[in-house]
XYZ file of C-alpha atoms in Angstrom:
123
model
C 0.000 0.000 0.000
C 1.310 3.462 -0.908
C 2.139 5.797 1.991
C 2.851 9.529 1.696
C 5.016 11.646 4.038
C 5.184 15.429 3.604
C 7.858 17.929 4.632
C 9.028 21.474 3.886
C 6.316 23.599 5.470
C 7.088 26.615 7.629
C 6.590 30.340 8.165
C 7.700 32.930 5.603
C 7.174 36.591 4.791
C 4.923 37.673 1.953
C 6.834 37.350 -1.322
C 8.995 34.523 -0.032
C 9.375 30.948 -1.265
C 9.015 27.412 0.053
C 9.434 23.970 -1.479
C 7.207 21.184 -0.221
C 8.170 17.534 -0.634
C 6.109 14.359 -0.437
C 7.970 11.059 -0.190
C 6.022 8.020 -1.365
C 6.586 4.368 -0.606
C 5.251 1.605 -2.810
C 6.331 0.079 -6.101
C 3.321 1.501 -7.960
C 4.490 5.116 -7.509
C 5.265 5.818 -11.180
C 1.728 4.900 -12.239
C 0.043 7.201 -9.696
C -1.606 10.514 -10.337
C -0.466 12.981 -7.640
C -1.728 16.277 -6.320
C -1.364 19.012 -3.723
C -4.366 20.298 -1.785
C -4.781 22.839 0.987
C -7.249 23.655 3.737
C -7.549 26.587 6.147
C -9.835 26.800 9.222
C -13.494 27.140 8.316
C -12.964 26.382 4.624
C -13.305 23.266 2.486
C -10.264 21.498 1.118
C -9.289 22.825 -2.298
C -7.024 21.599 -5.061
C -3.781 23.483 -5.713
C -1.895 21.506 -8.371
C -1.851 18.054 -9.916
C 0.454 15.909 -12.034
C -0.480 12.583 -13.611
C 1.600 9.559 -14.607
C 2.305 11.151 -18.012
C 3.566 14.360 -16.306
C 0.563 16.395 -17.418
C 0.109 19.248 -14.926
C -2.943 21.131 -13.707
C -3.032 24.302 -11.566
C -5.664 26.261 -9.713
C -6.087 29.739 -11.175
C -5.040 31.292 -7.861
C -1.517 29.805 -8.057
C -0.747 29.815 -11.797
C 2.566 31.488 -12.500
C 3.656 31.214 -8.854
C 3.628 27.485 -8.010
C 5.237 24.591 -9.889
C 4.441 20.917 -9.320
C 6.941 18.229 -10.313
C 7.790 14.607 -9.605
C 10.977 12.551 -9.480
C 9.955 8.956 -10.041
C 13.442 7.592 -9.319
C 13.316 9.226 -5.862
C 9.601 8.487 -5.424
C 9.066 12.121 -4.440
C 6.518 14.790 -5.340
C 7.415 18.500 -5.072
C 5.613 21.817 -4.929
C 7.780 24.888 -5.494
C 5.930 27.929 -4.139
C 7.163 31.409 -5.082
C 5.749 34.897 -4.491
C 3.776 33.628 -1.523
C 0.799 35.630 -0.276
C -0.981 35.639 3.107
C -3.978 33.965 1.462
C -1.750 30.952 0.721
C -1.680 30.204 4.459
C -3.128 26.714 4.987
C -2.404 23.112 5.816
C -1.040 21.531 2.635
C -1.650 17.873 1.810
C -0.272 15.615 -0.887
C -2.544 12.965 -2.342
C -2.499 10.144 -4.871
C -4.823 8.085 -7.026
C -4.159 4.800 -8.855
C -6.261 6.082 -11.752
C -5.348 8.632 -14.409
C -6.510 11.926 -12.906
C -6.335 15.399 -14.364
C -8.627 16.990 -11.793
C -8.235 19.039 -8.614
C -11.178 17.375 -6.881
C -10.294 15.919 -3.437
C -12.804 13.055 -3.753
C -10.909 11.762 -6.809
C -7.895 10.906 -4.619
C -7.923 8.107 -2.046
C -4.356 8.162 -0.629
C -3.382 11.097 1.583
C -0.409 12.405 3.527
C -0.589 13.862 7.033
C -0.280 17.504 5.971
C 2.319 20.234 6.514
C 1.548 23.775 7.697
C 2.403 26.812 5.563
C 2.057 30.265 7.141
C 2.655 33.476 5.163
C 2.787 36.766 7.070
C 2.410 40.262 5.652
């Protein structure tokens, strides 16, 4: 069974950068569709970025041009490079996976989840 472990969260000033990582275990990693999601108190979980097994990427409009999702299949690791961070990016960030080909940012389409890592952006 695939397991996901996230790291790289922290506190930064507005305009700063962070890189989140998600290490995956399981021999089926290369066939997985992967995504990053975030949730802040009182709000529903929302999709941020996704990348499928063919390296097709999808981004939420709110992060286009600022965030970049990538994967290193040899290292079994998913990344989210976040630049030009804004206070509204503050949230708990989760990585997720699906054994099916997914090009969506819908949480219910993903059934494997990491524990989350906190990102806080101050003004």
